[in-house]
């Protein structure tokens, strides 16, 4: 008796430790993948939307999985939901393995092993919780029907309808339990699924694996880091973005992009432009059909910060279109914001109406039209109408500044972009155009102006007109005596001589 | 699956109806009820599916009296029983609809509106492309056929079975379901021609053309198609309210003989100094109508790019193009697009925009109708909206017109039906009814290029998937 109790306790302890390990890993090291998955859907709590789940196999698994996935938005919810779901899988697997005759120890070991493998599948950014519920469903259905042969047969097609590829687990367990009847049944189901192509409009391989068989994956730390910076920016934790970048040794282009975006909106872009090399502003990206999804999303953020709602909406719609099933709640939210800023009430209502049918964004959608943020943002919009063949950020920023010269984000981006390219001539042109009447005195700009003035051999009055910071002047004279000296690494002159400009 | 979802929906509705409040102490209002879609005072064909609608208000319950039908529902959605609806339409030509709603415990009866039911049927099948209202990209496209007499749908082409390739709209010859064509672009793509259910994959492009065929129309016999080749350039307006601009940097018009796989050319239709596009045969096959504009510097002079409506003779017996181009309409300050002639040959409906060739993104785009006998133009004021109205197609009896309109929000196109009576007078249009009145609120798809046909198209997406494995027939 004591031995038995001890075995139960040890199994419970293993499950407990496994759960702690699973939760701890996903919460401590991999939480941003949850946000990515949550954003990549738009789960509506409406009859119409729920009815669309019947258009595909595994409707129950998909409905449950997607329903739960929407709550990944909340802190700790992703790890909690996933851990509990995997524990459920482990439990039903254990029970099913026991029913087919495995000894407790073996059943437990196999259940833990299979669940661990399933947990590894969740390391992929595109692996859906629905797939785990397809397995849970298939195994659970077996547990409900295994005692009656006719039930096993009867529920075989139902298993496919409800749980997609979970049917194969169901049939496998059923064959072990009752091979004489279940082998012909399985062959019938196997062949029958092939004929569902016209119903579900899925290619053959997807018909048999819907909603998606997992692939064993190792953690993708690079992607997690990308998601982290993107999400912290999205959540408005700008100080954390800065902190993350400043404490990181191997910076990704994504991190630099968001770091600059935060600094630009804090009026500090010129102060940090040369801090990290090579730097990434995002203003040289072109958005098109071949642009990576993350870059398209970044462009939406950049144009939103700059105040250009045309290109912001374009990038947002593209990101939405390239999301699974063309649905992405973050992008729909941004589309609503763009429309509110543009004053396009009808379009805004379209997107707000959708969000009002979600659990997570309902309150936000109700309050958004009253927010003053959008009215302020509207003053930054482009008032000119020109036609361009591509998203030439420089031209866009010029139009934004012509429409609203107080748009400091656009001003710093336009000046810093030309400086990053070492195009001092264009920098000077833009500086004259937008800063002559109200000079923007920044060390970086002063240093760049020194280069132009020296190259033009400008008269003293010109130097006096542009150079207001005398310490820059003095350092410039020192630099000219020691060009390329590393002690001037913090200056634009050093970057101009030694730095590498981005290729465009 | 559709049947199952409808059974479940109906079961839910049944449960809801079983405990629905009935109006009492009703107060009357002179206001019109705030219904969506706007089905107030519209003319509808006798064979249309139920005009289910919702009340744009947070009401607790609603009662609708339409002819002999009294419908009580909890919530704000009005969904008619299909059998009752058919009986209602068959028995009435003028249906008065009275809406009474329960809000904050008070019943209010609104000013009634009318549905004028006409015996002229609309062609029962409608095809359209479902696409996000995006700019220059696509993902997950479908071409769908919908029966407008009920809510049945089937996919004629589906992204999941075509490797997510781009597909262009489906057009029939003379609204005949046994003659139709659509395009699947990209690798393994081609023109998918349906002739009596037999599918052919065609490569309607020769080395001298600037592109494959883009806009096309069948000749009355079905032996020929006239098509345009277009180099299409997407560009962007900087003004947030204008969004996208799409124009052709090159375009020509040709005729293809589908029997001999031969291209028929005319220097008048591929003039290097003129843009020619949107060709369509007249119902008698004697003319090709199309749009033409003189070359301008693009994109600098885009706003001067204005197309005229012209036609050139064609002899179907010999397959020869005529030698004289007539101009029917050269309206100053506007550009003509998408001419489509009524099957009885009396009217031509086209889109007018300020400039260019892509009216779907021009908010000012409107439909206009010309009487081909008198050349009198009807601006179709009752049909048009402040937003884009374009991409129209006729019903085979020339009494109905379907077109894509972005009138609701400027982004998502929806198919609207408009009745043209025997005097050529257009009536207020109505949007394609859906099983669920909130369908349009919840969809993120735009309905693109709606086209009517007299019957069900005899192929589906699986047939197209199989066809795409074959080699395309070349043209010379």
GROMACS .gro file of N, CA, C and O in nm, chain B residues 215 230 245-248 276-280 289-293 305-310 329 331 334-341 348-362 364-369 388-393:
model
  236
  719UNK      N    1  -0.865   4.247  -6.921
  719UNK     CA    2  -1.010   4.267  -6.926
  719UNK      C    3  -1.061   4.202  -7.054
  719UNK      O    4  -0.998   4.219  -7.159
  734UNK      N    5  -0.252   4.488  -7.054
  734UNK     CA    6  -0.226   4.612  -6.978
  734UNK      C    7  -0.101   4.597  -6.893
  734UNK      O    8  -0.086   4.495  -6.825
  749UNK      N    9  -0.368   5.467  -5.636
  749UNK     CA   10  -0.394   5.503  -5.774
  749UNK      C   11  -0.335   5.391  -5.859
  749UNK      O   12  -0.222   5.350  -5.835
  750UNK      N   13  -0.409   5.341  -5.951
  750UNK     CA   14  -0.357   5.237  -6.041
  750UNK      C   15  -0.381   5.283  -6.183
  750UNK      O   16  -0.490   5.330  -6.216
  751UNK      N   17  -0.278   5.274  -6.265
  751UNK     CA   18  -0.296   5.317  -6.404
  751UNK      C   19  -0.220   5.223  -6.497
  751UNK      O   20  -0.136   5.144  -6.453
  752UNK      N   21  -0.251   5.235  -6.624
  752UNK     CA   22  -0.181   5.154  -6.725
  752UNK      C   23  -0.071   5.239  -6.788
  752UNK      O   24  -0.097   5.351  -6.832
  780UNK      N   25  -0.563   5.172  -7.511
  780UNK     CA   26  -0.693   5.110  -7.539
  780UNK      C   27  -0.717   5.004  -7.431
  780UNK      O   28  -0.627   4.926  -7.398
  781UNK      N   29  -0.838   5.003  -7.378
  781UNK     CA   30  -0.866   4.906  -7.272
  781UNK      C   31  -1.016   4.881  -7.256
  781UNK      O   32  -1.096   4.943  -7.326
  782UNK      N   33  -1.053   4.793  -7.166
  782UNK     CA   34  -1.193   4.757  -7.132
  782UNK      C   35  -1.277   4.722  -7.256
  782UNK      O   36  -1.386   4.776  -7.275
  783UNK      N   37  -1.232   4.629  -7.339
  783UNK     CA   38  -1.312   4.597  -7.457
  783UNK      C   39  -1.430   4.505  -7.422
  783UNK      O   40  -1.421   4.423  -7.331
  784UNK      N   41  -1.537   4.522  -7.497
  784UNK     CA   42  -1.653   4.433  -7.481
  784UNK      C   43  -1.728   4.428  -7.614
  784UNK      O   44  -1.735   4.528  -7.686
  793UNK      N   45  -1.681   4.757  -7.829
  793UNK     CA   46  -1.679   4.884  -7.756
  793UNK      C   47  -1.558   4.879  -7.663
  793UNK      O   48  -1.529   4.775  -7.602
  794UNK      N   49  -1.490   4.989  -7.649
  794UNK     CA   50  -1.377   4.993  -7.557
  794UNK      C   51  -1.349   5.137  -7.516
  794UNK      O   52  -1.420   5.229  -7.560
  795UNK      N   53  -1.249   5.156  -7.433
  795UNK     CA   54  -1.213   5.291  -7.389
  795UNK      C   55  -1.075   5.325  -7.442
  795UNK      O   56  -0.987   5.237  -7.446
  796UNK      N   57  -1.058   5.449  -7.480
  796UNK     CA   58  -0.930   5.489  -7.539
  796UNK      C   59  -0.891   5.628  -7.490
  796UNK      O   60  -0.978   5.713  -7.470
  797UNK      N   61  -0.761   5.644  -7.470
  797UNK     CA   62  -0.711   5.775  -7.426
  797UNK      C   63  -0.577   5.802  -7.492
  797UNK      O   64  -0.497   5.710  -7.511
  809UNK      N   65  -0.517   6.193  -6.774
  809UNK     CA   66  -0.542   6.066  -6.841
  809UNK      C   67  -0.692   6.036  -6.837
  809UNK      O   68  -0.744   5.983  -6.739
  810UNK      N   69  -0.760   6.076  -6.945
  810UNK     CA   70  -0.906   6.060  -6.947
  810UNK      C   71  -0.948   5.982  -7.071
  810UNK      O   72  -0.912   6.017  -7.183
  811UNK      N   73  -1.022   5.877  -7.046
  811UNK     CA   74  -1.058   5.783  -7.152
  811UNK      C   75  -1.193   5.820  -7.213
  811UNK      O   76  -1.286   5.858  -7.141
  812UNK      N   77  -1.201   5.800  -7.343
  812UNK     CA   78  -1.328   5.819  -7.414
  812UNK      C   79  -1.389   5.683  -7.442
  812UNK      O   80  -1.319   5.581  -7.444
  813UNK      N   81  -1.520   5.683  -7.464
  813UNK     CA   82  -1.589   5.560  -7.501
  813UNK      C   83  -1.594   5.553  -7.652
  813UNK      O   84  -1.648   5.644  -7.717
  814UNK      N   85  -1.539   5.448  -7.709
  814UNK     CA   86  -1.533   5.435  -7.856
  814UNK      C   87  -1.578   5.295  -7.897
  814UNK      O   88  -1.594   5.207  -7.812
  833UNK      N   89  -1.852   5.884  -7.665
  833UNK     CA   90  -1.853   5.977  -7.553
  833UNK      C   91  -1.711   6.018  -7.521
  833UNK      O   92  -1.624   5.933  -7.498
  835UNK      N   93  -1.621   6.277  -7.269
  835UNK     CA   94  -1.664   6.378  -7.171
  835UNK      C   95  -1.544   6.450  -7.115
  835UNK      O   96  -1.450   6.386  -7.068
  838UNK      N   97  -1.366   6.396  -6.736
  838UNK     CA   98  -1.393   6.266  -6.674
  838UNK      C   99  -1.343   6.153  -6.764
  838UNK      O  100  -1.320   6.172  -6.883
  839UNK      N  101  -1.327   6.040  -6.704
  839UNK     CA  102  -1.271   5.926  -6.773
  839UNK      C  103  -1.372   5.811  -6.770
  839UNK      O  104  -1.433   5.784  -6.667
  840UNK      N  105  -1.391   5.749  -6.885
  840UNK     CA  106  -1.491   5.640  -6.895
  840UNK      C  107  -1.421   5.506  -6.876
  840UNK      O  108  -1.315   5.481  -6.932
  841UNK      N  109  -1.482   5.419  -6.796
  841UNK     CA  110  -1.427   5.285  -6.772
  841UNK      C  111  -1.538   5.180  -6.779
  841UNK      O  112  -1.655   5.213  -6.756
  842UNK      N  113  -1.499   5.058  -6.803
  842UNK     CA  114  -1.586   4.940  -6.793
  842UNK      C  115  -1.719   4.954  -6.867
  842UNK      O  116  -1.825   4.940  -6.806
  843UNK      N  117  -1.720   4.978  -6.995
  843UNK     CA  118  -1.850   4.982  -7.065
  843UNK      C  119  -1.910   4.841  -7.074
  843UNK      O  120  -1.838   4.746  -7.104
  844UNK      N  121  -2.037   4.829  -7.043
  844UNK     CA  122  -2.106   4.699  -7.056
  844UNK      C  123  -2.244   4.726  -7.117
  844UNK      O  124  -2.320   4.809  -7.065
  845UNK      N  125  -2.273   4.655  -7.224
  845UNK     CA  126  -2.398   4.682  -7.297
  845UNK      C  127  -2.506   4.584  -7.251
  845UNK      O  128  -2.479   4.466  -7.228
  852UNK      N  129  -2.597   5.124  -7.271
  852UNK     CA  130  -2.460   5.092  -7.232
  852UNK      C  131  -2.436   5.162  -7.097
  852UNK      O  132  -2.465   5.282  -7.082
  853UNK      N  133  -2.392   5.085  -7.002
  853UNK     CA  134  -2.360   5.142  -6.870
  853UNK      C  135  -2.208   5.140  -6.855
  853UNK      O  136  -2.142   5.043  -6.892
  854UNK      N  137  -2.155   5.248  -6.805
  854UNK     CA  138  -2.011   5.261  -6.786
  854UNK      C  139  -1.985   5.338  -6.657
  854UNK      O  140  -2.078   5.398  -6.599
  855UNK      N  141  -1.860   5.338  -6.615
  855UNK     CA  142  -1.822   5.413  -6.495
  855UNK      C  143  -1.753   5.541  -6.538
  855UNK      O  144  -1.673   5.539  -6.632
  856UNK      N  145  -1.783   5.650  -6.469
  856UNK     CA  146  -1.706   5.772  -6.493
  856UNK      C  147  -1.631   5.810  -6.366
  856UNK      O  148  -1.687   5.808  -6.257
  857UNK      N  149  -1.504   5.838  -6.385
  857UNK     CA  150  -1.421   5.886  -6.274
  857UNK      C  151  -1.352   6.014  -6.322
  857UNK      O  152  -1.358   6.047  -6.441
  858UNK      N  153  -1.289   6.084  -6.232
  858UNK     CA  154  -1.222   6.209  -6.273
  858UNK      C  155  -1.112   6.181  -6.374
  858UNK      O  156  -1.088   6.258  -6.465
  859UNK      N  157  -1.041   6.070  -6.353
  859UNK     CA  158  -0.931   6.035  -6.444
  859UNK      C  159  -0.892   5.890  -6.418
  859UNK      O  160  -0.935   5.828  -6.319
  860UNK      N  161  -0.808   5.835  -6.509
  860UNK     CA  162  -0.749   5.703  -6.486
  860UNK      C  163  -0.837   5.586  -6.523
  860UNK      O  164  -0.943   5.601  -6.586
  861UNK      N  165  -0.792   5.467  -6.483
  861UNK     CA  166  -0.858   5.343  -6.523
  861UNK      C  167  -0.888   5.251  -6.406
  861UNK      O  168  -0.910   5.133  -6.424
  862UNK      N  169  -0.887   5.304  -6.287
  862UNK     CA  170  -0.910   5.216  -6.173
  862UNK      C  171  -1.014   5.276  -6.080
  862UNK      O  172  -0.984   5.320  -5.969
  863UNK      N  173  -1.139   5.278  -6.126
  863UNK     CA  174  -1.242   5.352  -6.052
  863UNK      C  175  -1.273   5.296  -5.914
  863UNK      O  176  -1.329   5.367  -5.830
  864UNK      N  177  -1.237   5.171  -5.889
  864UNK     CA  178  -1.271   5.112  -5.759
  864UNK      C  179  -1.205   5.188  -5.644
  864UNK      O  180  -1.253   5.191  -5.532
  865UNK      N  181  -1.090   5.256  -5.673
  865UNK     CA  182  -1.024   5.335  -5.570
  865UNK      C  183  -1.052   5.485  -5.585
  865UNK      O  184  -0.988   5.566  -5.518
  866UNK      N  185  -1.142   5.519  -5.675
  866UNK     CA  186  -1.178   5.660  -5.690
  866UNK      C  187  -1.314   5.680  -5.624
  866UNK      O  188  -1.416   5.631  -5.675
  868UNK      N  189  -1.505   5.919  -5.629
  868UNK     CA  190  -1.603   5.993  -5.710
  868UNK      C  191  -1.661   5.906  -5.823
  868UNK      O  192  -1.751   5.953  -5.894
  869UNK      N  193  -1.613   5.784  -5.836
  869UNK     CA  194  -1.660   5.698  -5.947
  869UNK      C  195  -1.810   5.673  -5.939
  869UNK      O  196  -1.862   5.634  -5.835
  870UNK      N  197  -1.876   5.696  -6.049
  870UNK     CA  198  -2.020   5.675  -6.057
  870UNK      C  199  -2.055   5.598  -6.183
  870UNK      O  200  -1.979   5.601  -6.281
  871UNK      N  201  -2.172   5.536  -6.180
  871UNK     CA  202  -2.223   5.470  -6.300
  871UNK      C  203  -2.303   5.570  -6.382
  871UNK      O  204  -2.369   5.659  -6.326
  872UNK      N  205  -2.298   5.552  -6.512
  872UNK     CA  206  -2.384   5.630  -6.602
  872UNK      C  207  -2.439   5.536  -6.706
  872UNK      O  208  -2.378   5.433  -6.738
  873UNK      N  209  -2.553   5.571  -6.761
  873UNK     CA  210  -2.617   5.484  -6.861
  873UNK      C  211  -2.650   5.567  -6.984
  873UNK      O  212  -2.712   5.673  -6.973
  892UNK      N  213  -1.719   5.499  -5.427
  892UNK     CA  214  -1.702   5.430  -5.555
  892UNK      C  215  -1.817   5.335  -5.590
  892UNK      O  216  -1.855   5.249  -5.510
  893UNK      N  217  -1.870   5.352  -5.711
  893UNK     CA  218  -1.973   5.262  -5.765
  893UNK      C  219  -1.925   5.221  -5.904
  893UNK      O  220  -1.918   5.307  -5.993
  894UNK      N  221  -1.896   5.095  -5.923
  894UNK     CA  222  -1.836   5.054  -6.050
  894UNK      C  223  -1.848   4.903  -6.069
  894UNK      O  224  -1.918   4.836  -5.994
  895UNK      N  225  -1.777   4.851  -6.171
  895UNK     CA  226  -1.771   4.707  -6.201
  895UNK      C  227  -1.910   4.645  -6.209
  895UNK      O  228  -1.946   4.560  -6.129
  896UNK      N  229  -1.985   4.687  -6.306
  896UNK     CA  230  -2.123   4.642  -6.318
  896UNK      C  231  -2.135   4.529  -6.419
  896UNK      O  232  -2.047   4.508  -6.502
  897UNK      N  233  -2.246   4.460  -6.410
  897UNK     CA  234  -2.274   4.351  -6.503
  897UNK      C  235  -2.426   4.340  -6.517
  897UNK      O  236  -2.500   4.366  -6.422
   0.00000   0.00000   0.00000
